[in-house]
């Protein structure tokens, strides 16, 4: 059912937005930058006000990465559990900021923690979105040895999202790092297999493979650009589509 405010210019009615932990850091070198989260929350609200159903997967790399902890001697699964807890902290910060703007939000964690948020239940998540609530999927897939990119592809698949929006600090996918290489080629469109065979740094291979199997387009765009999210859901502006 379309929400009453549904804007006919919208290309994707239900989106999964993947925000990396890094995106929440703003200019800091660690942790959460509240002004950055507030700015993103406003963009999310603007897209929501257009009638887009939104679920969000938040990373945790701004606080803790499992691989780094493991390299320093923490048992890998334990270290990944710590990484997943970091995503819950980010999710709660984002929830608070979105609620401040008057939105209804539910954090749903893949690792049950009843006194803090809801457990992730697929049918409930769909119900929340249909009711106009924003769903934040926390704790990744709930399993070690995975990433929040894989969690994003997984949730986008099972929640039947029309697109997976990967927010980054660059405005799409290039053949090389555009900051270091002036001749780096910008790709407007790519196939899933192009990303895998050319090892382009879009998302990890497990995430790309799952998105390919589920036929969900991945849209890589810069979260730093003003109104970027609205532009993407309307199919305008600069971004790369992997499909
Ligand atoms: N993680 C995990 N399983 C998952 C998702 C995440 O074990 O399904 C852990 C992993 O240790 C990872 C950390 O959580 O390093 C933070 O997630 P990620 O690195 O994907 O965050 P991002 O790079 O998006 O900030």
PDB file of C-alpha atoms and ligand atoms in Angstrom:
ATOM      1  CA  UNK A   1       0.000   0.000   0.000  1.00  0.00           C
ATOM      2  CA  UNK A   2       1.390   3.417  -0.927  1.00  0.00           C
ATOM      3  CA  UNK A   3       1.596   5.948   1.845  1.00  0.00           C
ATOM      4  CA  UNK A   4      -0.741   8.948   1.378  1.00  0.00           C
ATOM      5  CA  UNK A   5       2.180  11.297   0.726  1.00  0.00           C
ATOM      6  CA  UNK A   6       3.745   9.054  -1.929  1.00  0.00           C
ATOM      7  CA  UNK A   7       5.542  11.184  -4.499  1.00  0.00           C
ATOM      8  CA  UNK A   8       5.099   9.838  -8.061  1.00  0.00           C
ATOM      9  CA  UNK A   9       8.667  10.884  -8.952  1.00  0.00           C
ATOM     10  CA  UNK A  10      10.061   8.246  -6.613  1.00  0.00           C
ATOM     11  CA  UNK A  11      11.938   5.448  -8.340  1.00  0.00           C
ATOM     12  CA  UNK A  12      12.207   3.161  -5.325  1.00  0.00           C
ATOM     13  CA  UNK A  13       9.327   2.783  -2.915  1.00  0.00           C
ATOM     14  CA  UNK A  14      11.212   0.770  -0.293  1.00  0.00           C
ATOM     15  CA  UNK A  15      14.923   1.280   0.226  1.00  0.00           C
ATOM     16  CA  UNK A  16      17.619  -0.131   2.408  1.00  0.00           C
ATOM     17  CA  UNK A  17      20.171   2.514   3.334  1.00  0.00           C
ATOM     18  CA  UNK A  18      23.601   1.239   4.330  1.00  0.00           C
ATOM     19  CA  UNK A  19      25.526   3.714   6.470  1.00  0.00           C
ATOM     20  CA  UNK A  20      29.061   2.732   7.357  1.00  0.00           C
ATOM     21  CA  UNK A  21      30.426   3.552  10.779  1.00  0.00           C
ATOM     22  CA  UNK A  22      32.892   5.835   9.017  1.00  0.00           C
ATOM     23  CA  UNK A  23      30.024   7.930   7.649  1.00  0.00           C
ATOM     24  CA  UNK A  24      28.942   8.681  11.227  1.00  0.00           C
ATOM     25  CA  UNK A  25      32.394   9.920  12.239  1.00  0.00           C
ATOM     26  CA  UNK A  26      32.182  13.172  10.273  1.00  0.00           C
ATOM     27  CA  UNK A  27      35.569  14.834  10.592  1.00  0.00           C
ATOM     28  CA  UNK A  28      36.552  12.884  13.692  1.00  0.00           C
ATOM     29  CA  UNK A  29      38.976   9.982  13.774  1.00  0.00           C
ATOM     30  CA  UNK A  30      36.855   7.820  16.082  1.00  0.00           C
ATOM     31  CA  UNK A  31      33.313   7.476  17.371  1.00  0.00           C
ATOM     32  CA  UNK A  32      30.102   9.336  16.653  1.00  0.00           C
ATOM     33  CA  UNK A  33      29.861  12.907  15.402  1.00  0.00           C
ATOM     34  CA  UNK A  34      26.420  14.096  16.457  1.00  0.00           C
ATOM     35  CA  UNK A  35      26.133  17.037  14.005  1.00  0.00           C
ATOM     36  CA  UNK A  36      26.873  14.562  11.177  1.00  0.00           C
ATOM     37  CA  UNK A  37      24.162  12.173  12.398  1.00  0.00           C
ATOM     38  CA  UNK A  38      21.730  15.069  12.736  1.00  0.00           C
ATOM     39  CA  UNK A  39      22.381  16.177   9.161  1.00  0.00           C
ATOM     40  CA  UNK A  40      21.881  12.643   7.844  1.00  0.00           C
ATOM     41  CA  UNK A  41      18.729  12.271   9.904  1.00  0.00           C
ATOM     42  CA  UNK A  42      17.263  15.333   8.199  1.00  0.00           C
ATOM     43  CA  UNK A  43      18.020  13.806   4.776  1.00  0.00           C
ATOM     44  CA  UNK A  44      16.404  10.544   5.868  1.00  0.00           C
ATOM     45  CA  UNK A  45      13.356  12.468   7.088  1.00  0.00           C
ATOM     46  CA  UNK A  46      13.086  14.319   3.771  1.00  0.00           C
ATOM     47  CA  UNK A  47      13.077  10.999   1.871  1.00  0.00           C
ATOM     48  CA  UNK A  48      10.598   9.534   4.345  1.00  0.00           C
ATOM     49  CA  UNK A  49       8.307  12.559   3.928  1.00  0.00           C
ATOM     50  CA  UNK A  50       8.189  11.779   0.197  1.00  0.00           C
ATOM     51  CA  UNK A  51       6.603   8.418   1.031  1.00  0.00           C
ATOM     52  CA  UNK A  52       9.664   6.183   0.807  1.00  0.00           C
ATOM     53  CA  UNK A  53       9.734   3.199   3.169  1.00  0.00           C
ATOM     54  CA  UNK A  54      13.163   3.121   4.775  1.00  0.00           C
ATOM     55  CA  UNK A  55      15.193   0.547   6.612  1.00  0.00           C
ATOM     56  CA  UNK A  56      18.766   1.239   7.602  1.00  0.00           C
ATOM     57  CA  UNK A  57      21.754  -0.981   8.304  1.00  0.00           C
ATOM     58  CA  UNK A  58      24.455   0.792  10.263  1.00  0.00           C
ATOM     59  CA  UNK A  59      28.094  -0.324  10.417  1.00  0.00           C
ATOM     60  CA  UNK A  60      30.362  -0.153  13.423  1.00  0.00           C
ATOM     61  CA  UNK A  61      33.831   0.526  12.041  1.00  0.00           C
ATOM     62  CA  UNK A  62      33.935   3.949  13.724  1.00  0.00           C
ATOM     63  CA  UNK A  63      34.018   2.168  17.083  1.00  0.00           C
ATOM     64  CA  UNK A  64      35.290  -1.369  16.661  1.00  0.00           C
ATOM     65  CA  UNK A  65      36.230  -3.733  13.839  1.00  0.00           C
ATOM     66  CA  UNK A  66      36.360  -7.463  14.460  1.00  0.00           C
ATOM     67  CA  UNK A  67      39.347  -8.054  12.214  1.00  0.00           C
ATOM     68  CA  UNK A  68      41.433  -5.426  13.968  1.00  0.00           C
ATOM     69  CA  UNK A  69      40.581  -6.806  17.395  1.00  0.00           C
ATOM     70  CA  UNK A  70      41.434 -10.318  16.204  1.00  0.00           C
ATOM     71  CA  UNK A  71      44.778  -9.091  14.868  1.00  0.00           C
ATOM     72  CA  UNK A  72      45.507  -7.705  18.320  1.00  0.00           C
ATOM     73  CA  UNK A  73      44.803 -11.054  19.965  1.00  0.00           C
ATOM     74  CA  UNK A  74      41.066 -11.173  20.748  1.00  0.00           C
ATOM     75  CA  UNK A  75      39.444 -14.427  19.660  1.00  0.00           C
ATOM     76  CA  UNK A  76      37.851 -13.746  16.251  1.00  0.00           C
ATOM     77  CA  UNK A  77      34.215 -14.554  17.067  1.00  0.00           C
ATOM     78  CA  UNK A  78      34.417 -12.591  20.314  1.00  0.00           C
ATOM     79  CA  UNK A  79      35.971  -9.698  18.452  1.00  0.00           C
ATOM     80  CA  UNK A  80      33.183  -9.816  15.853  1.00  0.00           C
ATOM     81  CA  UNK A  81      30.609  -9.839  18.651  1.00  0.00           C
ATOM     82  CA  UNK A  82      32.223  -6.630  19.902  1.00  0.00           C
ATOM     83  CA  UNK A  83      31.975  -5.196  16.385  1.00  0.00           C
ATOM     84  CA  UNK A  84      28.282  -6.062  16.254  1.00  0.00           C
ATOM     85  CA  UNK A  85      27.731  -4.358  19.615  1.00  0.00           C
ATOM     86  CA  UNK A  86      29.342  -1.258  18.110  1.00  0.00           C
ATOM     87  CA  UNK A  87      26.666  -1.256  15.402  1.00  0.00           C
ATOM     88  CA  UNK A  88      23.998  -1.288  18.123  1.00  0.00           C
ATOM     89  CA  UNK A  89      25.531   1.824  19.711  1.00  0.00           C
ATOM     90  CA  UNK A  90      25.472   3.609  16.362  1.00  0.00           C
ATOM     91  CA  UNK A  91      21.914   2.460  15.722  1.00  0.00           C
ATOM     92  CA  UNK A  92      20.740   3.868  19.057  1.00  0.00           C
ATOM     93  CA  UNK A  93      22.395   7.215  18.330  1.00  0.00           C
ATOM     94  CA  UNK A  94      20.708   7.368  14.934  1.00  0.00           C
ATOM     95  CA  UNK A  95      17.358   6.355  16.436  1.00  0.00           C
ATOM     96  CA  UNK A  96      17.591   9.160  18.956  1.00  0.00           C
ATOM     97  CA  UNK A  97      18.420  11.721  16.283  1.00  0.00           C
ATOM     98  CA  UNK A  98      15.590  10.579  13.967  1.00  0.00           C
ATOM     99  CA  UNK A  99      13.106  10.603  16.839  1.00  0.00           C
ATOM    100  CA  UNK A 100      14.152  14.133  17.677  1.00  0.00           C
ATOM    101  CA  UNK A 101      12.866  15.084  14.214  1.00  0.00           C
ATOM    102  CA  UNK A 102       9.508  13.518  15.022  1.00  0.00           C
ATOM    103  CA  UNK A 103       9.931  10.223  13.167  1.00  0.00           C
ATOM    104  CA  UNK A 104       8.804   6.879  14.510  1.00  0.00           C
ATOM    105  CA  UNK A 105      11.782   4.542  14.639  1.00  0.00           C
ATOM    106  CA  UNK A 106      12.391   0.948  15.691  1.00  0.00           C
ATOM    107  CA  UNK A 107      15.852  -0.464  16.261  1.00  0.00           C
ATOM    108  CA  UNK A 108      15.723  -4.221  15.656  1.00  0.00           C
ATOM    109  CA  UNK A 109      18.777  -6.177  16.685  1.00  0.00           C
ATOM    110  CA  UNK A 110      19.928  -9.463  15.153  1.00  0.00           C
ATOM    111  CA  UNK A 111      21.303 -10.260  18.625  1.00  0.00           C
ATOM    112  CA  UNK A 112      18.332 -10.059  21.010  1.00  0.00           C
ATOM    113  CA  UNK A 113      18.755  -7.418  23.728  1.00  0.00           C
ATOM    114  CA  UNK A 114      15.231  -6.929  24.961  1.00  0.00           C
ATOM    115  CA  UNK A 115      15.806  -4.093  27.375  1.00  0.00           C
ATOM    116  CA  UNK A 116      17.346  -1.896  24.682  1.00  0.00           C
ATOM    117  CA  UNK A 117      15.543  -2.627  21.426  1.00  0.00           C
ATOM    118  CA  UNK A 118      13.331  -5.093  19.587  1.00  0.00           C
ATOM    119  CA  UNK A 119      14.688  -8.382  18.310  1.00  0.00           C
ATOM    120  CA  UNK A 120      14.880  -8.561  14.511  1.00  0.00           C
ATOM    121  CA  UNK A 121      11.776 -10.344  13.227  1.00  0.00           C
ATOM    122  CA  UNK A 122      11.317 -10.079   9.474  1.00  0.00           C
ATOM    123  CA  UNK A 123       7.533  -9.823   9.446  1.00  0.00           C
ATOM    124  CA  UNK A 124       7.555  -7.205  12.195  1.00  0.00           C
ATOM    125  CA  UNK A 125      10.124  -5.167  10.291  1.00  0.00           C
ATOM    126  CA  UNK A 126       7.879  -5.161   7.212  1.00  0.00           C
ATOM    127  CA  UNK A 127       4.893  -4.209   9.379  1.00  0.00           C
ATOM    128  CA  UNK A 128       6.810  -1.289  10.913  1.00  0.00           C
ATOM    129  CA  UNK A 129       7.750   0.047   7.491  1.00  0.00           C
ATOM    130  CA  UNK A 130       4.190  -0.288   6.225  1.00  0.00           C
ATOM    131  CA  UNK A 131       3.111   1.764   9.242  1.00  0.00           C
ATOM    132  CA  UNK A 132       5.548   4.494   8.234  1.00  0.00           C
ATOM    133  CA  UNK A 133       8.193   3.681  10.844  1.00  0.00           C
ATOM    134  CA  UNK A 134      11.862   3.694  10.061  1.00  0.00           C
ATOM    135  CA  UNK A 135      13.538   0.397  10.878  1.00  0.00           C
ATOM    136  CA  UNK A 136      17.188   0.336  11.905  1.00  0.00           C
ATOM    137  CA  UNK A 137      18.632  -3.158  11.628  1.00  0.00           C
ATOM    138  CA  UNK A 138      21.363  -3.432  14.263  1.00  0.00           C
ATOM    139  CA  UNK A 139      24.011  -6.077  15.050  1.00  0.00           C
ATOM    140  CA  UNK A 140      24.638  -6.967  11.411  1.00  0.00           C
ATOM    141  CA  UNK A 141      23.616 -10.510  10.534  1.00  0.00           C
ATOM    142  CA  UNK A 142      24.087 -11.573  14.164  1.00  0.00           C
ATOM    143  CA  UNK A 143      26.918 -13.881  13.078  1.00  0.00           C
ATOM    144  CA  UNK A 144      30.674 -13.465  13.281  1.00  0.00           C
ATOM    145  CA  UNK A 145      32.789 -13.596  10.108  1.00  0.00           C
ATOM    146  CA  UNK A 146      30.270 -11.398   8.282  1.00  0.00           C
ATOM    147  CA  UNK A 147      30.106  -7.667   7.661  1.00  0.00           C
ATOM    148  CA  UNK A 148      27.369  -5.088   7.762  1.00  0.00           C
ATOM    149  CA  UNK A 149      27.571  -4.942   3.943  1.00  0.00           C
ATOM    150  CA  UNK A 150      26.426  -8.560   3.910  1.00  0.00           C
ATOM    151  CA  UNK A 151      23.789  -7.697   6.495  1.00  0.00           C
ATOM    152  CA  UNK A 152      22.584  -4.895   4.205  1.00  0.00           C
ATOM    153  CA  UNK A 153      22.256  -7.264   1.226  1.00  0.00           C
ATOM    154  CA  UNK A 154      20.539  -9.843   3.438  1.00  0.00           C
ATOM    155  CA  UNK A 155      17.992  -7.443   4.924  1.00  0.00           C
ATOM    156  CA  UNK A 156      17.374  -5.777   1.547  1.00  0.00           C
ATOM    157  CA  UNK A 157      16.612  -9.233   0.115  1.00  0.00           C
ATOM    158  CA  UNK A 158      14.347 -10.526   2.845  1.00  0.00           C
ATOM    159  CA  UNK A 159      12.517  -7.218   3.313  1.00  0.00           C
ATOM    160  CA  UNK A 160      11.950  -6.976  -0.456  1.00  0.00           C
ATOM    161  CA  UNK A 161      13.620  -3.604  -0.851  1.00  0.00           C
ATOM    162  CA  UNK A 162      13.664  -2.097  -4.320  1.00  0.00           C
ATOM    163  CA  UNK A 163      17.205  -0.769  -3.967  1.00  0.00           C
ATOM    164  CA  UNK A 164      20.181  -0.943  -1.650  1.00  0.00           C
ATOM    165  CA  UNK A 165      21.657   2.526  -1.214  1.00  0.00           C
ATOM    166  CA  UNK A 166      25.273   2.442  -0.159  1.00  0.00           C
ATOM    167  CA  UNK A 167      26.236   5.803   1.293  1.00  0.00           C
ATOM    168  CA  UNK A 168      29.934   6.607   0.952  1.00  0.00           C
ATOM    169  CA  UNK A 169      32.220   9.631   0.944  1.00  0.00           C
ATOM    170  CA  UNK A 170      32.598   9.595  -2.858  1.00  0.00           C
ATOM    171  CA  UNK A 171      29.832  10.129  -5.399  1.00  0.00           C
ATOM    172  CA  UNK A 172      30.023   6.693  -6.988  1.00  0.00           C
ATOM    173  CA  UNK A 173      32.393   4.015  -8.198  1.00  0.00           C
ATOM    174  CA  UNK A 174      35.640   4.921  -9.968  1.00  0.00           C
ATOM    175  CA  UNK A 175      38.328   2.792 -11.620  1.00  0.00           C
ATOM    176  CA  UNK A 176      40.812   4.146  -9.045  1.00  0.00           C
ATOM    177  CA  UNK A 177      40.729   6.446  -6.028  1.00  0.00           C
ATOM    178  CA  UNK A 178      39.587   9.782  -7.566  1.00  0.00           C
ATOM    179  CA  UNK A 179      41.358  11.753  -4.845  1.00  0.00           C
ATOM    180  CA  UNK A 180      44.729  10.194  -5.658  1.00  0.00           C
ATOM    181  CA  UNK A 181      44.277   9.626  -9.403  1.00  0.00           C
ATOM    182  CA  UNK A 182      42.969  12.502 -11.573  1.00  0.00           C
ATOM    183  CA  UNK A 183      42.428  10.097 -14.505  1.00  0.00           C
ATOM    184  CA  UNK A 184      40.206   7.742 -12.529  1.00  0.00           C
ATOM    185  CA  UNK A 185      37.186   6.790 -14.637  1.00  0.00           C
ATOM    186  CA  UNK A 186      33.698   7.284 -13.163  1.00  0.00           C
ATOM    187  CA  UNK A 187      31.207   4.475 -13.780  1.00  0.00           C
ATOM    188  CA  UNK A 188      27.565   5.444 -14.171  1.00  0.00           C
ATOM    189  CA  UNK A 189      26.482   1.814 -14.480  1.00  0.00           C
ATOM    190  CA  UNK A 190      28.150  -1.467 -13.661  1.00  0.00           C
ATOM    191  CA  UNK A 191      27.152  -5.113 -13.655  1.00  0.00           C
ATOM    192  CA  UNK A 192      27.462  -7.156 -10.464  1.00  0.00           C
ATOM    193  CA  UNK A 193      30.030  -9.321 -12.234  1.00  0.00           C
ATOM    194  CA  UNK A 194      32.092  -6.249 -13.228  1.00  0.00           C
ATOM    195  CA  UNK A 195      32.411  -5.372  -9.567  1.00  0.00           C
ATOM    196  CA  UNK A 196      33.415  -8.918  -8.651  1.00  0.00           C
ATOM    197  CA  UNK A 197      35.846  -9.584 -11.501  1.00  0.00           C
ATOM    198  CA  UNK A 198      37.500  -6.153 -11.390  1.00  0.00           C
ATOM    199  CA  UNK A 199      37.530  -6.227  -7.593  1.00  0.00           C
ATOM    200  CA  UNK A 200      36.015  -2.730  -7.440  1.00  0.00           C
ATOM    201  CA  UNK A 201      35.608  -1.571  -3.852  1.00  0.00           C
ATOM    202  CA  UNK A 202      31.829  -1.252  -3.692  1.00  0.00           C
ATOM    203  CA  UNK A 203      30.838  -3.803  -1.049  1.00  0.00           C
ATOM    204  CA  UNK A 204      32.357  -7.133  -0.104  1.00  0.00           C
ATOM    205  CA  UNK A 205      31.931 -10.059  -2.481  1.00  0.00           C
ATOM    206  CA  UNK A 206      29.360 -11.880  -0.328  1.00  0.00           C
ATOM    207  CA  UNK A 207      27.130  -8.787  -0.343  1.00  0.00           C
ATOM    208  CA  UNK A 208      27.460  -8.291  -4.114  1.00  0.00           C
ATOM    209  CA  UNK A 209      26.670 -11.963  -4.780  1.00  0.00           C
ATOM    210  CA  UNK A 210      23.544 -11.867  -2.652  1.00  0.00           C
ATOM    211  CA  UNK A 211      22.311  -8.607  -4.204  1.00  0.00           C
ATOM    212  CA  UNK A 212      22.894 -10.182  -7.625  1.00  0.00           C
ATOM    213  CA  UNK A 213      20.926 -13.290  -6.723  1.00  0.00           C
ATOM    214  CA  UNK A 214      18.073 -11.157  -5.338  1.00  0.00           C
ATOM    215  CA  UNK A 215      18.253  -8.757  -8.322  1.00  0.00           C
ATOM    216  CA  UNK A 216      18.470  -5.735  -6.049  1.00  0.00           C
ATOM    217  CA  UNK A 217      20.266  -2.738  -7.590  1.00  0.00           C
ATOM    218  CA  UNK A 218      23.051  -1.262  -5.474  1.00  0.00           C
ATOM    219  CA  UNK A 219      23.316   2.499  -5.714  1.00  0.00           C
ATOM    220  CA  UNK A 220      26.581   4.023  -4.565  1.00  0.00           C
ATOM    221  CA  UNK A 221      26.327   7.725  -3.749  1.00  0.00           C
ATOM    222  CA  UNK A 222      27.935  10.381  -1.594  1.00  0.00           C
ATOM    223  CA  UNK A 223      26.220  11.096   1.681  1.00  0.00           C
ATOM    224  CA  UNK A 224      28.250  14.323   1.871  1.00  0.00           C
ATOM    225  CA  UNK A 225      26.242  15.961  -0.928  1.00  0.00           C
ATOM    226  CA  UNK A 226      23.256  18.025   0.158  1.00  0.00           C
ATOM    227  CA  UNK A 227      19.905  16.349  -0.686  1.00  0.00           C
ATOM    228  CA  UNK A 228      21.783  13.333  -2.054  1.00  0.00           C
ATOM    229  CA  UNK A 229      19.335  10.822  -0.641  1.00  0.00           C
ATOM    230  CA  UNK A 230      16.286  12.545  -2.137  1.00  0.00           C
ATOM    231  CA  UNK A 231      18.055  12.848  -5.466  1.00  0.00           C
ATOM    232  CA  UNK A 232      18.884   9.147  -5.498  1.00  0.00           C
ATOM    233  CA  UNK A 233      15.351   8.023  -4.714  1.00  0.00           C
ATOM    234  CA  UNK A 234      14.174  10.285  -7.539  1.00  0.00           C
ATOM    235  CA  UNK A 235      16.806   8.832  -9.855  1.00  0.00           C
ATOM    236  CA  UNK A 236      18.695  12.081 -10.395  1.00  0.00           C
ATOM    237  CA  UNK A 237      22.093  13.453  -9.408  1.00  0.00           C
ATOM    238  CA  UNK A 238      25.441  11.665  -9.573  1.00  0.00           C
ATOM    239  CA  UNK A 239      25.742   8.040  -8.478  1.00  0.00           C
ATOM    240  CA  UNK A 240      26.684   4.603  -9.747  1.00  0.00           C
ATOM    241  CA  UNK A 241      24.102   1.876 -10.228  1.00  0.00           C
ATOM    242  CA  UNK A 242      25.267  -1.718  -9.943  1.00  0.00           C
ATOM    243  CA  UNK A 243      22.614  -3.988 -11.409  1.00  0.00           C
TER     244      UNK A 243
HETATM  245  N1  LIG B   1      30.147  -7.835  12.229  1.00  0.00           N
HETATM  246  C1  LIG B   1      29.964  -9.211  12.309  1.00  0.00           C
HETATM  247  N2  LIG B   1      28.910  -9.764  11.671  1.00  0.00           N
HETATM  248  C2  LIG B   1      28.032  -9.058  10.938  1.00  0.00           C
HETATM  249  C3  LIG B   1      28.229  -7.655  10.835  1.00  0.00           C
HETATM  250  C4  LIG B   1      29.291  -7.075  11.492  1.00  0.00           C
HETATM  251  O1  LIG B   1      30.729  -9.900  12.961  1.00  0.00           O
HETATM  252  O2  LIG B   1      27.071  -9.626  10.371  1.00  0.00           O
HETATM  253  C5  LIG B   1      31.227  -7.202  13.017  1.00  0.00           C
HETATM  254  C6  LIG B   1      32.592  -7.272  12.365  1.00  0.00           C
HETATM  255  O3  LIG B   1      33.531  -7.496  13.370  1.00  0.00           O
HETATM  256  C7  LIG B   1      32.762  -5.886  11.775  1.00  0.00           C
HETATM  257  C8  LIG B   1      32.040  -5.024  12.780  1.00  0.00           C
HETATM  258  O4  LIG B   1      30.937  -5.821  13.191  1.00  0.00           O
HETATM  259  O5  LIG B   1      34.124  -5.511  11.682  1.00  0.00           O
HETATM  260  C9  LIG B   1      31.550  -3.702  12.259  1.00  0.00           C
HETATM  261  O6  LIG B   1      30.896  -3.890  11.027  1.00  0.00           O
HETATM  262  P1  LIG B   1      31.517  -3.346   9.635  1.00  0.00           P
HETATM  263  O7  LIG B   1      33.004  -3.516   9.650  1.00  0.00           O
HETATM  264  O8  LIG B   1      30.780  -4.005   8.522  1.00  0.00           O
HETATM  265  O9  LIG B   1      31.134  -1.822   9.727  1.00  0.00           O
HETATM  266  P2  LIG B   1      31.399  -0.637   8.683  1.00  0.00           P
HETATM  267  O10 LIG B   1      32.662  -0.955   7.903  1.00  0.00           O
HETATM  268  O11 LIG B   1      30.221  -0.576   7.783  1.00  0.00           O
HETATM  269  O12 LIG B   1      31.512   0.589   9.541  1.00  0.00           O
END
